[in-house]
Short mmCIF file of C-alpha atoms and ligand atoms in Angstrom, two decimals:
data_model
loop_
_atom_site.label_atom_id
_atom_site.label_comp_id
_atom_site.label_asym_id
_atom_site.label_seq_id
_atom_site.Cartn_x
_atom_site.Cartn_y
_atom_site.Cartn_z
CA MET A 1 85.90 112.02 123.08
CA PHE A 2 86.93 110.68 119.66
CA LYS A 3 90.55 110.32 118.90
CA ALA A 4 92.45 109.63 115.73
CA PRO A 5 92.46 106.04 114.90
CA ARG A 6 95.44 104.10 116.42
CA GLY A 7 98.43 104.26 114.11
CA ALA A 8 97.08 107.26 112.14
CA VAL A 9 98.17 110.75 112.90
CA ASP A 10 96.95 114.24 112.36
CA VAL A 11 99.43 116.54 110.43
CA LEU A 12 98.86 119.89 112.18
CA PRO A 13 99.84 123.26 110.76
CA ASP A 14 103.21 123.36 112.66
CA GLU A 15 104.24 120.22 110.93
CA GLN A 16 103.27 121.20 107.39
CA ASN A 17 106.66 122.78 106.68
CA TYR A 18 108.25 119.30 106.86
CA TRP A 19 105.64 117.83 104.51
CA ARG A 20 105.96 120.58 102.07
CA TYR A 21 109.73 120.28 102.12
CA VAL A 22 109.77 116.42 101.54
CA GLU A 23 107.14 116.80 98.79
CA GLU A 24 108.78 119.69 96.96
CA LYS A 25 112.19 118.02 96.93
CA ALA A 26 110.59 114.75 95.69
CA ALA A 27 108.73 116.42 92.81
CA SER A 28 111.64 118.53 91.71
CA LEU A 29 114.07 115.60 91.77
CA CYS A 30 111.75 113.20 90.08
CA GLU A 31 110.97 115.60 87.35
CA ARG A 32 114.68 116.28 86.78
CA PHE A 33 115.03 112.61 86.20
CA GLY A 34 112.16 112.58 83.78
CA TYR A 35 109.52 110.92 86.12
CA ARG A 36 105.99 112.06 85.86
CA ARG A 37 103.50 112.32 88.64
CA THR A 38 100.66 109.89 88.78
CA ASP A 39 97.88 109.43 91.28
CA THR A 40 95.94 106.19 91.71
CA PRO A 41 92.95 105.46 94.03
CA ILE A 42 93.62 104.69 97.61
CA PHE A 43 91.55 101.53 97.22
CA GLU A 44 91.82 98.75 94.69
CA GLU A 45 90.32 95.23 94.25
CA ALA A 46 91.77 93.11 97.00
CA GLY A 47 93.00 90.55 94.37
CA LEU A 48 95.42 93.04 92.96
CA PHE A 49 97.53 92.88 96.16
CA VAL A 50 97.04 89.28 96.84
CA ARG A 51 98.29 88.39 93.34
CA SER A 52 101.19 90.83 93.33
CA VAL A 53 102.52 91.27 96.91
CA GLY A 54 102.05 87.53 97.45
CA GLU A 55 99.86 85.38 99.68
CA ALA A 56 102.59 84.34 102.02
CA THR A 57 103.81 87.87 103.00
CA ASP A 58 103.11 89.69 106.13
CA VAL A 59 101.35 92.42 104.29
CA VAL A 60 98.76 90.17 102.63
CA GLU A 61 98.49 87.68 105.61
CA LYS A 62 98.16 90.14 108.44
CA GLU A 63 98.14 93.71 107.40
CA MET A 64 95.67 94.49 104.73
CA TYR A 65 92.52 96.69 105.36
CA THR A 66 90.16 94.61 103.19
CA PHE A 67 86.39 95.19 103.26
CA GLU A 68 83.38 94.38 101.27
CA ASP A 69 81.84 97.37 99.50
CA ARG A 70 78.10 97.70 99.21
CA SER A 71 78.06 95.70 95.94
CA GLY A 72 79.79 92.78 97.75
CA GLU A 73 83.12 93.37 96.02
CA SER A 74 86.20 92.78 98.14
CA MET A 75 88.27 96.08 98.25
CA THR A 76 91.65 96.86 99.92
CA LEU A 77 93.01 100.16 101.13
CA ARG A 78 96.25 100.08 99.28
CA PRO A 79 99.26 98.76 101.37
CA GLU A 80 101.75 99.80 98.66
CA GLY A 81 101.91 101.64 95.36
CA THR A 82 103.71 99.38 92.91
CA ALA A 83 100.82 97.00 92.11
CA PRO A 84 98.46 99.90 91.52
CA VAL A 85 100.87 101.65 89.24
CA CYS A 86 101.24 98.50 87.17
CA ARG A 87 97.52 98.13 87.13
CA ALA A 88 97.28 101.61 85.72
CA TYR A 89 100.09 100.99 83.27
CA LEU A 90 98.20 98.09 81.83
CA GLU A 91 94.75 99.67 82.04
CA HIS A 92 95.87 102.76 80.09
CA GLY A 93 97.93 100.93 77.49
CA MET A 94 101.17 102.60 78.49
CA HIS A 95 103.11 99.89 76.68
CA VAL A 96 102.60 101.89 73.52
CA LEU A 97 104.57 104.91 75.08
CA PRO A 98 108.33 105.15 74.77
CA GLN A 99 109.81 102.62 77.27
CA PRO A 100 110.63 102.81 80.04
CA VAL A 101 107.63 104.68 81.37
CA ARG A 102 108.80 106.79 84.37
CA LEU A 103 106.20 107.45 86.96
CA TYR A 104 105.94 108.51 90.62
CA LEU A 105 103.39 108.81 93.38
CA SER A 106 103.95 111.49 95.95
CA ARG A 107 102.75 111.68 99.52
CA ALA A 108 100.60 108.68 98.65
CA PRO A 109 98.59 107.29 101.70
CA MET A 110 99.22 103.65 102.32
CA PHE A 111 97.52 101.39 104.90
CA ARG A 112 98.94 98.48 106.85
CA TYR A 113 97.39 96.99 109.95
CA ASP A 114 100.47 96.55 112.15
CA ARG A 115 101.51 97.36 115.74
CA PRO A 116 102.19 101.12 115.77
CA GLN A 117 105.44 102.38 117.05
CA ALA A 118 107.95 105.19 116.25
CA GLY A 119 108.24 105.20 112.43
CA ARG A 120 105.54 102.58 111.98
CA TYR A 121 101.98 103.65 111.31
CA ARG A 122 98.73 102.10 110.11
CA GLN A 123 98.26 105.01 107.68
CA PHE A 124 101.58 106.32 106.34
CA HIS A 125 102.76 108.07 103.14
CA GLN A 126 105.10 106.98 100.44
CA LEU A 127 106.99 108.61 97.58
CA SER A 128 106.83 105.70 95.12
CA VAL A 129 108.91 105.73 91.97
CA GLU A 130 108.68 103.22 89.15
CA ALA A 131 110.46 102.78 85.79
CA ILE A 132 108.41 100.33 83.74
CA GLY A 133 109.57 98.63 80.49
CA ASP A 134 113.35 98.40 80.51
CA PRO A 135 115.37 95.36 81.78
CA ASP A 136 118.77 96.98 81.65
CA ALA A 137 120.90 97.36 84.89
CA SER A 138 121.43 101.06 84.08
CA VAL A 139 117.79 101.65 85.02
CA ASP A 140 118.36 99.85 88.36
CA ALA A 141 121.27 102.21 88.89
CA GLU A 142 119.14 105.26 87.84
CA ILE A 143 116.44 104.33 90.37
CA ILE A 144 119.04 103.76 93.15
CA GLN A 145 120.68 106.96 92.20
CA LEU A 146 117.38 108.80 92.42
CA GLY A 147 116.60 107.37 95.84
CA TRP A 148 120.12 108.13 97.10
CA SER A 149 119.96 111.71 95.68
CA TYR A 150 116.65 112.25 97.31
CA ALA A 151 118.03 111.52 100.73
CA GLN A 152 121.16 113.66 100.05
CA ASP A 153 119.00 116.57 98.77
CA LEU A 154 116.92 116.48 101.92
CA GLY A 155 120.02 116.89 103.96
CA LEU A 156 120.14 113.57 105.69
CA ARG A 157 123.52 112.27 106.68
CA GLY A 158 125.17 109.05 107.67
CA LEU A 159 122.88 106.89 105.53
CA SER A 160 123.85 103.47 104.14
CA LEU A 161 122.74 101.71 101.05
CA ALA A 162 122.44 97.95 101.02
CA VAL A 163 121.99 96.03 97.72
CA ASN A 164 121.52 92.45 96.80
CA SER A 165 120.44 90.27 93.97
CA ILE A 166 117.85 87.54 94.64
CA GLY A 167 117.98 86.06 91.18
CA ASP A 168 115.04 85.27 88.83
CA PRO A 169 112.79 82.31 88.05
CA ALA A 170 115.66 80.69 86.23
CA CYS A 171 118.02 80.49 89.21
CA ARG A 172 116.08 81.20 92.39
CA PRO A 173 114.29 77.81 92.71
CA ALA A 174 117.67 75.95 92.70
CA TYR A 175 119.05 78.57 95.37
CA LEU A 176 115.95 78.06 97.53
CA VAL A 177 116.62 74.26 97.54
CA ILE A 178 120.21 74.93 98.59
CA LEU A 179 118.92 77.41 101.28
CA LYS A 180 116.41 74.90 102.69
CA ASP A 181 118.98 72.07 102.68
CA TYR A 182 121.25 74.33 104.81
CA TYR A 183 118.40 75.33 107.17
CA ARG A 184 116.95 71.79 107.59
CA ALA A 185 119.54 70.82 110.23
CA HIS A 186 118.93 74.07 112.17
CA LEU A 187 115.07 74.08 112.22
CA SER A 188 114.71 73.17 115.87
CA HIS A 189 116.82 76.24 116.89
CA LEU A 190 114.86 78.73 114.93
CA CYS A 191 111.93 80.93 116.07
CA GLN A 192 108.46 79.92 115.22
CA ASP A 193 108.09 82.45 112.50
CA CYS A 194 111.16 81.02 110.72
CA ARG A 195 109.91 77.49 111.05
CA ASN A 196 106.75 78.69 109.12
CA ARG A 197 108.85 80.67 106.67
CA TYR A 198 110.88 77.52 106.00
CA GLU A 199 107.84 76.03 104.22
CA ARG A 200 105.95 79.05 103.03
CA ASN A 201 108.54 81.65 102.05
CA PRO A 202 112.16 80.38 102.63
CA LEU A 203 113.79 83.55 101.38
CA ARG A 204 112.38 85.41 104.31
CA LEU A 205 114.44 83.23 106.64
CA LEU A 206 117.26 85.62 105.88
CA ASP A 207 115.32 88.58 107.06
CA CYS A 208 114.46 87.38 110.60
CA LYS A 209 114.89 90.06 113.32
CA GLN A 210 115.11 87.49 116.19
CA GLU A 211 118.56 87.39 117.87
CA ARG A 212 118.39 83.53 118.13
CA CYS A 213 118.16 83.20 114.33
CA HIS A 214 121.01 85.64 113.46
CA PRO A 215 123.91 83.10 113.60
CA TYR A 216 122.19 80.88 111.12
CA ILE A 217 121.66 83.82 108.71
CA ALA A 218 125.31 84.78 108.95
CA SER A 219 126.57 81.49 107.57
CA ALA A 220 123.62 80.76 105.17
CA PRO A 221 124.33 80.29 101.50
CA ARG A 222 124.09 83.61 99.57
CA SER A 223 121.82 84.17 96.65
CA SER A 224 124.43 86.29 94.86
CA ASP A 225 126.73 83.11 94.91
CA HIS A 226 123.99 81.15 93.09
CA LEU A 227 122.88 83.37 90.31
CA CYS A 228 122.46 82.15 86.71
CA ASN A 229 124.71 83.76 84.12
CA ALA A 230 122.21 86.37 83.04
CA CYS A 231 121.49 87.46 86.61
CA LYS A 232 125.17 87.50 87.51
CA GLU A 233 125.94 89.75 84.53
CA HIS A 234 123.01 92.09 85.55
CA TRP A 235 124.31 92.15 89.08
CA ASN A 236 127.85 92.93 88.04
CA GLN A 237 126.74 95.68 85.67
CA LEU A 238 124.70 97.19 88.43
CA LEU A 239 127.68 97.32 90.85
CA GLY A 240 129.81 98.74 88.08
CA TYR A 241 127.41 101.60 87.55
CA LEU A 242 127.05 102.31 91.26
CA GLU A 243 130.79 102.49 91.45
CA ALA A 244 131.03 104.79 88.46
CA LEU A 245 128.38 106.99 89.99
CA GLY A 246 130.34 107.10 93.27
CA ILE A 247 127.34 105.85 95.23
CA PRO A 248 128.74 103.96 98.34
CA TYR A 249 126.91 100.62 98.77
CA GLY A 250 127.26 97.49 100.78
CA ALA A 251 126.31 94.15 99.27
CA SER A 252 124.10 92.49 101.78
CA HIS A 253 123.19 88.86 101.38
CA ARG A 254 120.51 89.19 104.14
CA LEU A 255 118.48 91.76 102.17
CA VAL A 256 115.46 89.96 100.60
CA ARG A 257 112.55 92.47 101.15
CA GLY A 258 109.08 91.70 102.31
CA LEU A 259 107.10 91.58 99.10
CA ASP A 260 107.16 88.65 96.64
CA TYR A 261 107.31 90.39 93.33
CA TYR A 262 111.07 91.18 93.32
CA THR A 263 113.50 89.60 90.92
CA ARG A 264 117.24 90.30 90.73
CA THR A 265 117.98 93.69 92.29
CA VAL A 266 116.77 94.60 95.79
CA PHE A 267 118.03 97.53 97.80
CA GLU A 268 117.32 99.62 100.90
CA ILE A 269 118.54 102.90 102.38
CA LEU A 270 118.93 102.95 106.11
CA PRO A 271 119.52 105.78 108.62
CA PRO A 272 122.49 105.72 111.03
CA GLU A 273 120.30 104.49 113.98
CA GLU A 274 119.76 100.95 112.97
CA GLY A 275 116.51 99.49 114.09
CA GLY A 276 113.73 97.17 113.02
CA GLN A 277 111.51 99.93 111.71
CA SER A 278 114.20 102.20 110.39
CA THR A 279 114.46 101.57 106.60
CA ILE A 280 113.69 104.93 104.91
CA LEU A 281 113.52 103.66 101.41
CA GLY A 282 113.29 100.19 99.77
CA GLY A 283 112.83 98.75 96.36
CA GLY A 284 114.05 96.57 93.60
CA ARG A 285 113.35 95.03 90.23
CA TYR A 286 110.08 93.27 89.57
CA ASP A 287 110.34 91.82 86.08
CA GLY A 288 107.44 89.33 86.47
CA LEU A 289 104.82 91.55 88.13
CA ILE A 290 103.01 92.96 85.01
CA GLN A 291 102.79 89.55 83.44
CA GLN A 292 101.49 88.15 86.77
CA LEU A 293 98.73 90.80 86.50
CA GLY A 294 97.68 89.55 82.99
CA GLY A 295 99.97 91.82 80.90
CA PRO A 296 102.81 91.04 78.50
CA PRO A 297 106.22 90.30 79.93
CA THR A 298 107.41 93.76 81.05
CA PRO A 299 110.54 94.42 83.11
CA ALA A 300 110.38 97.09 85.73
CA VAL A 301 112.18 98.61 88.75
CA GLY A 302 111.36 101.11 91.44
CA PHE A 303 111.43 102.02 95.08
CA ALA A 304 109.25 103.63 97.75
CA CYS A 305 110.32 105.91 100.44
CA GLY A 306 108.40 106.26 103.73
CA LEU A 307 107.89 109.96 104.24
CA GLU A 308 107.04 109.77 107.98
CA ARG A 309 110.43 108.07 108.46
CA VAL A 310 112.18 110.72 106.45
CA ILE A 311 110.65 113.42 108.62
CA LEU A 312 111.56 111.59 111.78
CA ASN A 313 115.24 111.53 110.55
CA LEU A 314 115.08 115.12 109.54
CA LYS A 315 114.06 115.99 113.07
CA ARG A 316 116.52 113.63 114.72
CA GLN A 317 119.40 115.11 112.64
CA GLU A 318 118.07 118.62 113.24
CA VAL A 319 118.08 119.44 109.48
CA PRO A 320 116.87 122.93 109.01
CA VAL A 321 113.61 123.09 107.08
CA PRO A 322 112.18 126.37 105.65
CA GLU A 323 109.21 127.75 107.49
CA ILE A 324 106.09 128.12 105.31
CA SER A 325 103.88 130.42 107.31
CA PRO A 326 104.91 134.02 106.82
CA ARG A 327 104.30 136.42 109.73
CA PRO A 328 100.95 138.03 109.05
CA VAL A 329 99.79 141.56 108.78
CA VAL A 330 96.86 141.97 111.40
CA ILE A 331 94.30 144.68 110.76
CA VAL A 332 92.92 146.14 113.99
CA HIS A 333 89.53 147.70 113.25
CA MET A 334 87.37 149.75 115.60
CA GLY A 335 83.63 150.13 114.62
CA LEU A 336 81.45 149.03 111.69
CA PRO A 337 82.78 151.52 109.02
CA ALA A 338 86.36 150.51 110.03
CA THR A 339 85.51 146.85 109.65
CA HIS A 340 84.12 147.49 106.16
CA TYR A 341 87.20 149.49 105.16
CA ALA A 342 89.52 146.80 106.74
CA MET A 343 87.92 144.06 104.71
CA GLY A 344 88.50 146.00 101.50
CA LEU A 345 92.04 146.77 102.47
CA ALA A 346 92.81 143.20 103.44
CA ALA A 347 91.48 141.98 100.02
CA ARG A 348 93.79 144.37 98.19
CA LEU A 349 96.85 143.52 100.27
CA ARG A 350 96.21 139.68 99.85
CA LYS A 351 96.14 140.30 96.04
CA ASP A 352 99.53 141.83 96.49
CA GLY A 353 100.70 138.64 98.12
CA LEU A 354 100.60 139.50 101.81
CA THR A 355 99.16 137.29 104.51
CA VAL A 356 96.45 139.39 106.15
CA ILE A 357 94.25 138.59 109.10
CA LEU A 358 91.48 140.77 110.55
CA ALA A 359 91.72 140.82 114.30
CA PRO A 360 88.45 139.69 116.03
CA ALA A 361 85.82 142.34 115.71
CA GLN A 362 83.92 143.71 118.72
CA ARG A 363 86.94 143.75 120.91
CA SER A 364 88.79 146.64 122.43
CA LEU A 365 91.82 148.15 120.72
CA ARG A 366 94.01 146.68 123.43
CA ALA A 367 92.57 143.20 123.02
CA GLN A 368 92.96 143.30 119.21
CA MET A 369 96.65 144.44 119.65
CA ARG A 370 97.20 141.57 122.03
CA TYR A 371 95.79 139.16 119.41
CA ALA A 372 98.19 140.75 116.78
CA SER A 373 101.17 139.95 119.13
CA ALA A 374 99.79 136.46 119.92
CA VAL A 375 99.73 135.47 116.25
CA SER A 376 103.25 137.01 115.82
CA ALA A 377 102.08 139.71 113.40
CA ARG A 378 104.90 141.53 111.62
CA TYR A 379 102.73 144.61 111.27
CA ALA A 380 99.41 145.73 112.73
CA LEU A 381 97.44 148.13 110.69
CA VAL A 382 95.14 150.21 113.06
CA ILE A 383 91.95 151.45 111.51
CA GLY A 384 89.74 153.85 113.47
CA GLU A 385 87.17 156.54 112.44
CA ASN A 386 90.09 158.92 111.49
CA GLU A 387 91.84 156.48 109.29
CA VAL A 388 88.54 155.61 107.56
CA GLU A 389 87.90 159.28 106.85
CA ARG A 390 91.43 159.88 105.53
CA ARG A 391 91.66 156.59 103.60
CA SER A 392 94.80 155.55 105.56
CA ALA A 393 96.07 153.19 108.19
CA SER A 394 98.24 153.63 111.27
CA VAL A 395 100.99 151.05 110.66
CA ARG A 396 102.61 149.57 113.85
CA ASP A 397 105.87 147.71 113.23
CA MET A 398 105.46 145.02 115.88
CA ASP A 399 109.31 144.41 116.23
CA ALA A 400 110.36 148.07 116.37
CA ALA A 401 107.31 149.02 118.44
CA SER A 402 107.06 152.23 116.22
CA GLN A 403 103.88 153.56 114.54
CA SER A 404 103.09 155.93 111.68
CA GLU A 405 100.15 156.83 109.58
CA VAL A 406 100.37 155.77 106.01
CA PRO A 407 97.93 156.63 103.11
CA GLU A 408 96.08 153.64 101.73
CA THR A 409 97.70 154.19 98.28
CA ASP A 410 101.16 153.75 99.85
CA LEU A 411 100.34 150.46 101.45
CA ALA A 412 101.66 147.27 99.92
P1 HAM B 501 108.11 98.51 101.47
O1 HAM B 501 109.60 98.17 101.81
O2 HAM B 501 107.05 97.65 101.92
O3 HAM B 501 108.16 98.62 99.79
O4 HAM B 501 107.87 100.01 101.87
C1 HAM B 501 108.68 101.07 101.46
C2 HAM B 501 108.95 102.03 102.58
O5 HAM B 501 107.67 102.47 103.11
C3 HAM B 501 109.68 101.47 103.77
O6 HAM B 501 111.02 101.48 103.52
C4 HAM B 501 109.25 102.45 104.84
O7 HAM B 501 110.04 103.59 104.81
C5 HAM B 501 107.88 102.80 104.49
N1 HAM B 501 106.88 102.05 105.34
C6 HAM B 501 106.47 100.74 105.14
N2 HAM B 501 105.64 100.34 106.08
C7 HAM B 501 105.49 101.43 106.84
C8 HAM B 501 104.70 101.71 108.02
N3 HAM B 501 103.82 100.76 108.50
N4 HAM B 501 104.79 102.93 108.59
C9 HAM B 501 105.56 103.85 108.06
N5 HAM B 501 106.33 103.68 106.98
C10 HAM B 501 106.24 102.50 106.42
C11 HAM B 501 107.08 98.90 99.09
O8 HAM B 501 106.03 99.32 99.49
C12 HAM B 501 107.34 98.70 97.56
N6 HAM B 501 106.13 99.03 96.85
C13 HAM B 501 108.52 99.47 97.13
C14 HAM B 501 108.75 99.34 95.67
C15 HAM B 501 108.45 100.23 94.69
N7 HAM B 501 109.36 98.34 95.04
C16 HAM B 501 109.38 98.57 93.81
N8 HAM B 501 108.85 99.69 93.48
#
């Protein structure tokens, strides 16, 4: 028997109400902030991600689904949405539009080869929101406000927002020297991953999940203490905006994010149950990315939200989510003329907006009525020879268990 691939899940009908809920809330909120929906392909040239996400990141080193297509080109199932959106921004000349260009991807499938566990999948879906073309900290605040409002609108409670500034190419190199100087003396006490990070991606030392490395992180020099003047001003402005908006935040010097393209602002929203795989939403500013992809210098900021994790938390917190499948009307039909009549009647009632199902033909009246109960019908319309002749239906209210004959023209 075949099974769904490990780390990829089927979304069955009973789950669809959650998906519709998170998608509708996302679309409505993004549009009220002036963001417009965009869809990009689920695969791109592999080089797009290597160049943007960064060669020394877990995503590029270990997690990409990269394959050669039949023409020998190296393609990757997208692990994230920011690089594709920037590629589209450049390819379609969006720099001529009023800046910033506000775009979002919704329920966008992403692929990362990782060890699956609760909240971590190999195929997952993101709401990815990007504002491209404006360096001002007010846009960082807008993006954070949008992410925070999304979580609030969904009805999630007890969330926390962590923010940090990791500087820019003017001040980060000097900070990394200070960070490495600090870590040098502790190298032998660190986990193997951290010893590798020390050389390849020292900022990620601050993000280690291993207990043994935590004490060293706690007393490590903080990037926000080593910002250049421009970054410091941007950071202070952002915090001022967040305070003015009344968005509660915690400045976290440990927050560095797992992708290489970030400059200045980084942020994450976490649910109350802290855990390695718990971050619901993460993002930040990426002022160098578009230039790195061959475009002109173009500042940008955005976030992505993991929709499976949102749904996991909606369930954990027992947030009520509207049902989307209305109780159907089932037509019970006995004999060929009744089936003909039932089909026409069903078509008309569907046009009127009702959900109408024909009970399985060739079964006894009893069996068809059992079927109507089994699918939780609100009403059963019973059509036999008499009803066909009189152009009517015997309407059974399944809850009240009462029945009366109604002329076809009065049915709606
Ligand atoms: P990211 O932190 O890699 O950022 O992913 C964003 C969110 O996607 C995570 O917080 C999490 O909710 C969800 N996620 C990531 N990996 C998985 C997985 N294996 N299974 C389930 N959910 C997952 C980005 O992707 C950036 N592109 C965000 C961004 C947009 N930055 C600027 N603009």
